[in-house]
Structures are given as C-alpha cells and as structure tokens.
Amino acid sequence: MLEAIALQKHFRQGFFSQRTVRAVDGVSLCLTAGETLGLTGNSGSGKSTLARMLAGLIKPSAGRILYQDVELPTSSPPFFTPRRRPLQMIFQNPLLAFDPRQQLRQALLEPLLTHRLISSTAQGLDRLSGLLHAVGLEEELLLRYPHQISGGQAQRLTIARALSLEPELLIADEPAAMLDVVAQAQVMALLHQLQNRTGIGMLLISHDTELLRASASRVLVMVNGQITAAGTPAAVFGPPATDLFSLRRQLTTT
C-alpha cells in the first residue's frame, strides 16, 4: 500500500550556517493493507519528520514515496493533493492541529466539504455525531473553540476528523499520548475495529512499548534519522518485562 525508498530530509541549521541536520537519513519502509506498522525511537530521532513526509506535508530532500505502486509527486506544494484524502494523519500535538479562530464544528466540517463527502452542513453534523460518540465525546463540544477544550478532548477530535474522511491509510503520531489509560484503550479499540472492518493500513508512532507490543505486527526503531532495528515486537523489545526505560537505555547505547 505505501512504500518509502531512501527518504531523506535535511535541514540547514540557522540562516547563515553551513551545518546540516539530517533529520531523516535514508529511510526505507513498506506498509501493507490491513497492517499496523509500529515506529519508535528516542525523542529527536526523526519519527515525526518521517511521518509528515509520508503524509505529504513536507517535501523530502531526496527519495521516493509510492502509494499503491504509484509514485507520488513531491516537487512542489501542496504535495500529492489528489491523494490527500486516503492518507490521513493524527498529529502528536492536537491543540496545534486546529485553527484557534474556528469553532470546532467548522474545523471538522471543512475537510468533509473540501473533499465533497457531504452536500450540506446538516448531513455533515449527522456524520460527525456518530464519530464523536465513537471516541467518547459529546456533540456540544462542536460549539467550542480549541482553547476551550482539554488536550485529551483535542486528541479525540483529531482522531474523529481523520476517520471522518474514511482513510485507506492512517499515520498516527502518538495517538494516545494525551489520554488516560481507559481512554487509550477506547481509542485503540476504535482504531482496530475500523481496521478490521475496512482493511486500512496504519503507521503507529509511539514511545509506549506495551502499546506497540499489543497493536503492531512489525516494529521499526529509529535512531538519529535512520532505521536501526526492525522485526516483530517480541524480537525488537525482548520479553514482556522489557519496559520503556529499558528501550531508552538500549537506544542511547546504540
């Protein structure tokens, strides 16, 4: 379904500096339909930069991205706009994913109207009603502005917005990071139900090894912009007793 070949993203540090930061340095991966591919690594390893390239939000410095065997153009923004609807992303910081000047109902209706999935606001609100209940939220939140909700509520709303477009592939960057344990279980159960029903692929980015162990069929580990380990969760993380702190010690000594 999705294939990345030797992706690179380099940033120049400072306006006059000649130093280049290699945020992503030659990453290749593939994701099949119905699969959950886990991605983990220490902070600053390039996970979110890689996710944004795959979602078409930033331009790669080099490399290729193929979706269903078709190479996606990355030469000029907006990147691969015709493919934007099937490729949806859940952002790590949900509070920055909404326009502070818009009511939340506008923010959730806008993509539905843009992609012509609804013909009226009333139809869109009916559609959003079911999604909000699925992620454990009340409809009255739609009348609020982003600064009037909590981080956990914002995270659920970003998930509802992504799912409203019926994606074929979901890039989830720490989708449960701002939720409590019960809410995490509810959200992940919702994502897995959707995956079982529709066969979508999911790239799941997380520091939570137990979440990846329970959800992913394969796991990739990123260190300094490169994939340094790949395999099943058991092969990458070791016995179940291995926790997040153990993984961090392994990554810092790699």
mmCIF file of C-alpha atoms in Angstrom:
data_model
loop_
_atom_site.group_PDB
_atom_site.id
_atom_site.type_symbol
_atom_site.label_atom_id
_atom_site.label_comp_id
_atom_site.label_asym_id
_atom_site.label_seq_id
_atom_site.Cartn_x
_atom_site.Cartn_y
_atom_site.Cartn_z
ATOM 1 C CA MET A 1 0.000 0.000 0.000
ATOM 2 C CA LEU A 2 2.713 2.511 0.999
ATOM 3 C CA GLU A 3 6.400 2.331 0.229
ATOM 4 C CA ALA A 4 9.192 4.770 1.060
ATOM 5 C CA ILE A 5 12.525 4.395 -0.717
ATOM 6 C CA ALA A 6 15.682 6.044 0.688
ATOM 7 C CA LEU A 7 13.796 9.037 2.102
ATOM 8 C CA GLN A 8 15.913 11.923 3.353
ATOM 9 C CA LYS A 9 15.096 15.228 4.995
ATOM 10 C CA HIS A 10 17.943 17.618 5.774
ATOM 11 C CA PHE A 11 17.564 20.993 7.484
ATOM 12 C CA ARG A 12 20.095 23.802 7.445
ATOM 13 C CA GLN A 13 20.737 24.978 11.000
ATOM 14 C CA GLY A 14 20.476 28.762 11.058
ATOM 15 C CA PHE A 15 20.199 31.197 8.168
ATOM 16 C CA PHE A 16 23.932 31.712 7.617
ATOM 17 C CA SER A 17 25.115 28.367 8.959
ATOM 18 C CA GLN A 18 26.568 25.724 6.669
ATOM 19 C CA ARG A 19 25.741 22.954 9.126
ATOM 20 C CA THR A 20 23.070 20.487 8.008
ATOM 21 C CA VAL A 21 20.889 18.471 10.359
ATOM 22 C CA ARG A 22 19.991 15.064 8.900
ATOM 23 C CA ALA A 23 16.562 14.603 10.473
ATOM 24 C CA VAL A 24 15.768 11.603 8.243
ATOM 25 C CA ASP A 25 18.716 9.953 6.552
ATOM 26 C CA GLY A 26 17.905 7.245 4.018
ATOM 27 C CA VAL A 27 14.824 5.544 5.478
ATOM 28 C CA SER A 28 13.038 2.828 3.519
ATOM 29 C CA LEU A 29 9.874 1.048 4.661
ATOM 30 C CA CYS A 30 6.742 -0.625 3.348
ATOM 31 C CA LEU A 31 3.246 -0.915 4.779
ATOM 32 C CA THR A 32 0.615 -3.331 3.500
ATOM 33 C CA ALA A 33 -3.176 -3.042 3.624
ATOM 34 C CA GLY A 34 -4.622 -4.027 6.985
ATOM 35 C CA GLU A 35 -1.227 -3.959 8.700
ATOM 36 C CA THR A 36 -0.209 -1.934 11.747
ATOM 37 C CA LEU A 37 3.451 -0.966 11.456
ATOM 38 C CA GLY A 38 4.945 0.400 14.654
ATOM 39 C CA LEU A 39 7.617 3.110 14.734
ATOM 40 C CA THR A 40 9.521 4.022 17.871
ATOM 41 C CA GLY A 41 12.748 5.698 18.918
ATOM 42 C CA ASN A 42 14.130 8.350 21.221
ATOM 43 C CA SER A 43 12.969 11.980 21.050
ATOM 44 C CA GLY A 44 14.516 13.802 18.110
ATOM 45 C CA SER A 45 15.190 10.624 16.150
ATOM 46 C CA GLY A 46 13.160 11.833 13.156
ATOM 47 C CA LYS A 47 9.903 9.928 13.621
ATOM 48 C CA SER A 48 7.546 12.899 13.233
ATOM 49 C CA THR A 49 9.543 14.310 10.310
ATOM 50 C CA LEU A 50 9.268 10.957 8.550
ATOM 51 C CA ALA A 51 5.524 10.846 9.256
ATOM 52 C CA ARG A 52 4.989 14.327 7.807
ATOM 53 C CA MET A 53 6.871 13.405 4.636
ATOM 54 C CA LEU A 54 4.766 10.278 4.204
ATOM 55 C CA ALA A 55 1.609 12.350 4.709
ATOM 56 C CA GLY A 56 2.714 14.854 2.057
ATOM 57 C CA LEU A 57 3.027 17.761 4.488
ATOM 58 C CA ILE A 58 6.733 18.456 3.948
ATOM 59 C CA LYS A 59 8.957 17.913 0.937
ATOM 60 C CA PRO A 60 11.674 15.231 1.131
ATOM 61 C CA SER A 61 15.247 16.277 0.357
ATOM 62 C CA ALA A 62 15.636 13.019 -1.556
ATOM 63 C CA GLY A 63 13.937 9.668 -2.024
ATOM 64 C CA ARG A 64 10.638 8.400 -3.354
ATOM 65 C CA ILE A 65 7.175 7.713 -1.934
ATOM 66 C CA LEU A 66 4.867 5.199 -3.633
ATOM 67 C CA TYR A 67 1.199 4.750 -2.794
ATOM 68 C CA GLN A 68 -0.446 1.655 -4.296
ATOM 69 C CA ASP A 69 2.518 1.339 -6.696
ATOM 70 C CA VAL A 70 2.101 4.911 -7.982
ATOM 71 C CA GLU A 71 4.929 7.360 -7.254
ATOM 72 C CA LEU A 72 3.640 10.465 -5.521
ATOM 73 C CA PRO A 73 4.936 13.842 -6.747
ATOM 74 C CA THR A 74 6.959 15.793 -4.182
ATOM 75 C CA SER A 75 8.361 18.580 -6.356
ATOM 76 C CA SER A 76 6.090 21.456 -5.355
ATOM 77 C CA PRO A 77 3.459 22.155 -2.678
ATOM 78 C CA PRO A 78 0.789 21.097 -1.988
ATOM 79 C CA PHE A 79 2.323 17.653 -2.236
ATOM 80 C CA PHE A 80 0.223 14.933 -3.918
ATOM 81 C CA THR A 81 -3.068 16.750 -3.237
ATOM 82 C CA PRO A 82 -5.234 14.238 -5.195
ATOM 83 C CA ARG A 83 -4.094 11.534 -2.763
ATOM 84 C CA ARG A 84 -4.556 13.606 0.380
ATOM 85 C CA ARG A 85 -7.944 12.182 1.417
ATOM 86 C CA PRO A 86 -6.937 8.479 1.583
ATOM 87 C CA LEU A 87 -3.781 9.415 3.550
ATOM 88 C CA GLN A 88 -4.758 10.922 6.886
ATOM 89 C CA MET A 89 -2.636 11.821 9.891
ATOM 90 C CA ILE A 90 -3.288 12.089 13.618
ATOM 91 C CA PHE A 91 -0.887 14.719 14.965
ATOM 92 C CA GLN A 92 1.262 14.465 18.065
ATOM 93 C CA ASN A 93 0.152 17.867 19.408
ATOM 94 C CA PRO A 94 -3.606 18.001 18.781
ATOM 95 C CA LEU A 95 -4.037 21.535 20.130
ATOM 96 C CA LEU A 96 -1.910 22.843 17.246
ATOM 97 C CA ALA A 97 -3.963 20.911 14.686
ATOM 98 C CA PHE A 98 -6.923 23.315 14.902
ATOM 99 C CA ASP A 99 -7.297 26.928 13.797
ATOM 100 C CA PRO A 100 -7.820 28.916 17.035
ATOM 101 C CA ARG A 101 -10.198 31.269 15.165
ATOM 102 C CA GLN A 102 -12.581 28.485 14.119
ATOM 103 C CA GLN A 103 -15.275 26.772 16.097
ATOM 104 C CA LEU A 104 -14.571 23.056 16.274
ATOM 105 C CA ARG A 105 -17.645 22.277 14.165
ATOM 106 C CA GLN A 106 -16.111 24.338 11.343
ATOM 107 C CA ALA A 107 -12.774 22.562 11.714
ATOM 108 C CA LEU A 108 -14.396 19.134 11.419
ATOM 109 C CA LEU A 109 -16.845 20.047 8.649
ATOM 110 C CA GLU A 110 -14.252 21.764 6.448
ATOM 111 C CA PRO A 111 -12.447 18.597 5.238
ATOM 112 C CA LEU A 112 -15.775 16.879 4.528
ATOM 113 C CA LEU A 113 -16.887 19.812 2.390
ATOM 114 C CA THR A 114 -13.464 20.148 0.712
ATOM 115 C CA HIS A 115 -13.482 16.517 -0.398
ATOM 116 C CA ARG A 116 -17.199 16.656 -1.284
ATOM 117 C CA LEU A 117 -18.164 13.827 1.035
ATOM 118 C CA ILE A 118 -21.229 15.756 2.195
ATOM 119 C CA SER A 119 -23.674 18.028 0.386
ATOM 120 C CA SER A 120 -24.852 20.073 3.365
ATOM 121 C CA THR A 121 -23.885 21.124 6.874
ATOM 122 C CA ALA A 122 -26.794 19.128 8.324
ATOM 123 C CA GLN A 123 -25.548 15.966 6.632
ATOM 124 C CA GLY A 124 -22.065 16.644 7.962
ATOM 125 C CA LEU A 125 -23.282 17.140 11.520
ATOM 126 C CA ASP A 126 -25.131 13.816 11.372
ATOM 127 C CA ARG A 127 -21.925 12.147 10.248
ATOM 128 C CA LEU A 128 -19.864 13.824 12.968
ATOM 129 C CA SER A 129 -22.369 12.884 15.651
ATOM 130 C CA GLY A 130 -21.655 9.182 15.274
ATOM 131 C CA LEU A 131 -17.885 9.720 15.205
ATOM 132 C CA LEU A 132 -17.928 11.869 18.330
ATOM 133 C CA HIS A 133 -19.865 9.228 20.249
ATOM 134 C CA ALA A 134 -17.422 6.603 18.992
ATOM 135 C CA VAL A 135 -14.475 8.497 20.515
ATOM 136 C CA GLY A 136 -16.381 9.270 23.724
ATOM 137 C CA LEU A 137 -17.232 12.955 23.191
ATOM 138 C CA GLU A 138 -20.446 14.975 23.378
ATOM 139 C CA GLU A 139 -21.792 16.981 20.442
ATOM 140 C CA GLU A 140 -21.831 20.210 22.447
ATOM 141 C CA LEU A 141 -18.033 20.363 22.092
ATOM 142 C CA LEU A 142 -18.508 21.318 18.444
ATOM 143 C CA LEU A 143 -19.666 24.802 19.515
ATOM 144 C CA ARG A 144 -16.413 25.474 21.409
ATOM 145 C CA TYR A 145 -13.090 26.886 20.276
ATOM 146 C CA PRO A 146 -9.779 24.972 20.583
ATOM 147 C CA HIS A 147 -8.662 26.888 23.689
ATOM 148 C CA GLN A 148 -11.852 25.797 25.475
ATOM 149 C CA ILE A 149 -11.105 22.055 25.440
ATOM 150 C CA SER A 150 -8.531 19.838 27.130
ATOM 151 C CA GLY A 151 -5.615 18.109 25.447
ATOM 152 C CA GLY A 152 -7.347 14.751 25.718
ATOM 153 C CA GLN A 153 -10.516 16.100 24.099
ATOM 154 C CA ALA A 154 -8.441 17.666 21.316
ATOM 155 C CA GLN A 155 -6.697 14.339 20.708
ATOM 156 C CA ARG A 156 -10.034 12.556 20.323
ATOM 157 C CA LEU A 157 -11.286 15.259 17.972
ATOM 158 C CA THR A 158 -8.231 14.922 15.708
ATOM 159 C CA ILE A 159 -8.901 11.183 15.544
ATOM 160 C CA ALA A 160 -12.572 11.800 14.718
ATOM 161 C CA ARG A 161 -11.594 14.286 11.995
ATOM 162 C CA ALA A 162 -9.145 11.847 10.410
ATOM 163 C CA LEU A 163 -11.646 8.982 10.496
ATOM 164 C CA SER A 164 -14.433 11.154 9.053
ATOM 165 C CA LEU A 165 -12.673 11.074 5.654
ATOM 166 C CA GLU A 166 -12.724 7.274 5.526
ATOM 167 C CA PRO A 167 -8.953 6.949 5.005
ATOM 168 C CA GLU A 168 -7.229 3.977 3.414
ATOM 169 C CA LEU A 169 -4.043 4.650 5.366
ATOM 170 C CA LEU A 170 -3.690 6.299 8.757
ATOM 171 C CA ILE A 171 -0.474 7.805 10.106
ATOM 172 C CA ALA A 172 -0.938 8.060 13.871
ATOM 173 C CA ASP A 173 1.760 10.084 15.661
ATOM 174 C CA GLU A 174 1.400 9.310 19.385
ATOM 175 C CA PRO A 175 -2.415 8.992 19.104
ATOM 176 C CA ALA A 176 -2.888 8.040 22.764
ATOM 177 C CA ALA A 177 -0.186 10.170 24.397
ATOM 178 C CA MET A 178 -2.554 12.748 25.932
ATOM 179 C CA LEU A 179 -5.206 10.261 27.075
ATOM 180 C CA ASP A 180 -5.658 8.391 30.336
ATOM 181 C CA VAL A 181 -5.405 4.604 30.407
ATOM 182 C CA VAL A 182 -9.144 3.996 29.915
ATOM 183 C CA ALA A 183 -9.356 6.486 27.047
ATOM 184 C CA GLN A 184 -6.258 4.967 25.446
ATOM 185 C CA ALA A 185 -7.924 1.556 25.438
ATOM 186 C CA GLN A 186 -11.133 3.006 23.946
ATOM 187 C CA VAL A 187 -9.328 4.875 21.178
ATOM 188 C CA MET A 188 -7.075 1.976 20.221
ATOM 189 C CA ALA A 189 -10.082 -0.374 20.216
ATOM 190 C CA LEU A 190 -11.874 2.053 17.871
ATOM 191 C CA LEU A 191 -8.870 2.170 15.513
ATOM 192 C CA HIS A 192 -8.596 -1.617 15.468
ATOM 193 C CA GLN A 193 -12.327 -2.019 14.828
ATOM 194 C CA LEU A 194 -12.050 0.367 11.892
ATOM 195 C CA GLN A 195 -9.012 -1.514 10.633
ATOM 196 C CA ASN A 196 -10.762 -4.891 10.853
ATOM 197 C CA ARG A 197 -13.845 -3.519 9.101
ATOM 198 C CA THR A 198 -12.179 -1.574 6.286
ATOM 199 C CA GLY A 199 -8.682 -3.074 5.983
ATOM 200 C CA ILE A 200 -6.873 0.252 6.342
ATOM 201 C CA GLY A 201 -3.137 0.286 6.949
ATOM 202 C CA MET A 202 -1.750 2.162 9.952
ATOM 203 C CA LEU A 203 1.665 3.563 10.807
ATOM 204 C CA LEU A 204 1.600 3.787 14.609
ATOM 205 C CA ILE A 205 4.273 6.037 16.133
ATOM 206 C CA SER A 206 4.696 5.703 19.879
ATOM 207 C CA HIS A 207 7.148 5.617 22.771
ATOM 208 C CA ASP A 208 4.837 3.177 24.553
ATOM 209 C CA THR A 209 6.336 -0.277 24.042
ATOM 210 C CA GLU A 210 3.303 -2.028 25.544
ATOM 211 C CA LEU A 211 1.006 -0.224 23.116
ATOM 212 C CA LEU A 212 3.193 -1.271 20.188
ATOM 213 C CA ARG A 213 3.507 -4.807 21.523
ATOM 214 C CA ALA A 214 -0.294 -5.113 21.654
ATOM 215 C CA SER A 215 -1.067 -3.327 18.389
ATOM 216 C CA ALA A 216 1.744 -3.698 15.837
ATOM 217 C CA SER A 217 2.644 -6.716 13.730
ATOM 218 C CA ARG A 218 6.085 -5.241 12.946
ATOM 219 C CA VAL A 219 8.138 -2.544 14.662
ATOM 220 C CA LEU A 220 10.844 -0.214 13.335
ATOM 221 C CA VAL A 221 13.280 1.603 15.634
ATOM 222 C CA MET A 222 14.696 4.985 14.573
ATOM 223 C CA VAL A 223 17.931 6.455 15.918
ATOM 224 C CA ASN A 224 19.454 9.669 14.538
ATOM 225 C CA GLY A 225 17.300 9.629 11.409
ATOM 226 C CA GLN A 226 17.939 6.010 10.468
ATOM 227 C CA ILE A 227 16.185 2.680 10.984
ATOM 228 C CA THR A 228 18.460 0.690 13.284
ATOM 229 C CA ALA A 229 16.227 -2.274 14.123
ATOM 230 C CA ALA A 230 13.196 -3.978 12.616
ATOM 231 C CA GLY A 231 11.163 -7.065 13.418
ATOM 232 C CA THR A 232 8.256 -8.368 15.427
ATOM 233 C CA PRO A 233 7.549 -6.626 18.751
ATOM 234 C CA ALA A 234 8.920 -9.656 20.627
ATOM 235 C CA ALA A 235 12.145 -9.579 18.605
ATOM 236 C CA VAL A 236 12.635 -5.821 18.979
ATOM 237 C CA PHE A 237 11.601 -5.344 22.589
ATOM 238 C CA GLY A 238 12.544 -8.713 24.017
ATOM 239 C CA PRO A 239 10.497 -10.428 26.741
ATOM 240 C CA PRO A 240 7.381 -8.639 28.024
ATOM 241 C CA ALA A 241 9.295 -7.483 31.105
ATOM 242 C CA THR A 242 11.185 -5.026 28.873
ATOM 243 C CA ASP A 243 9.722 -1.594 29.547
ATOM 244 C CA LEU A 244 10.089 1.851 28.009
ATOM 245 C CA PHE A 245 13.030 2.745 30.231
ATOM 246 C CA SER A 246 14.924 -0.356 29.136
ATOM 247 C CA LEU A 247 14.296 0.526 25.498
ATOM 248 C CA ARG A 248 15.597 4.029 26.063
ATOM 249 C CA ARG A 249 18.778 2.645 27.601
ATOM 250 C CA GLN A 250 19.206 0.397 24.572
ATOM 251 C CA LEU A 251 18.706 3.300 22.178
ATOM 252 C CA THR A 252 21.184 5.569 23.959
ATOM 253 C CA THR A 253 23.867 2.872 23.872
ATOM 254 C CA THR A 254 23.295 2.009 20.188
#
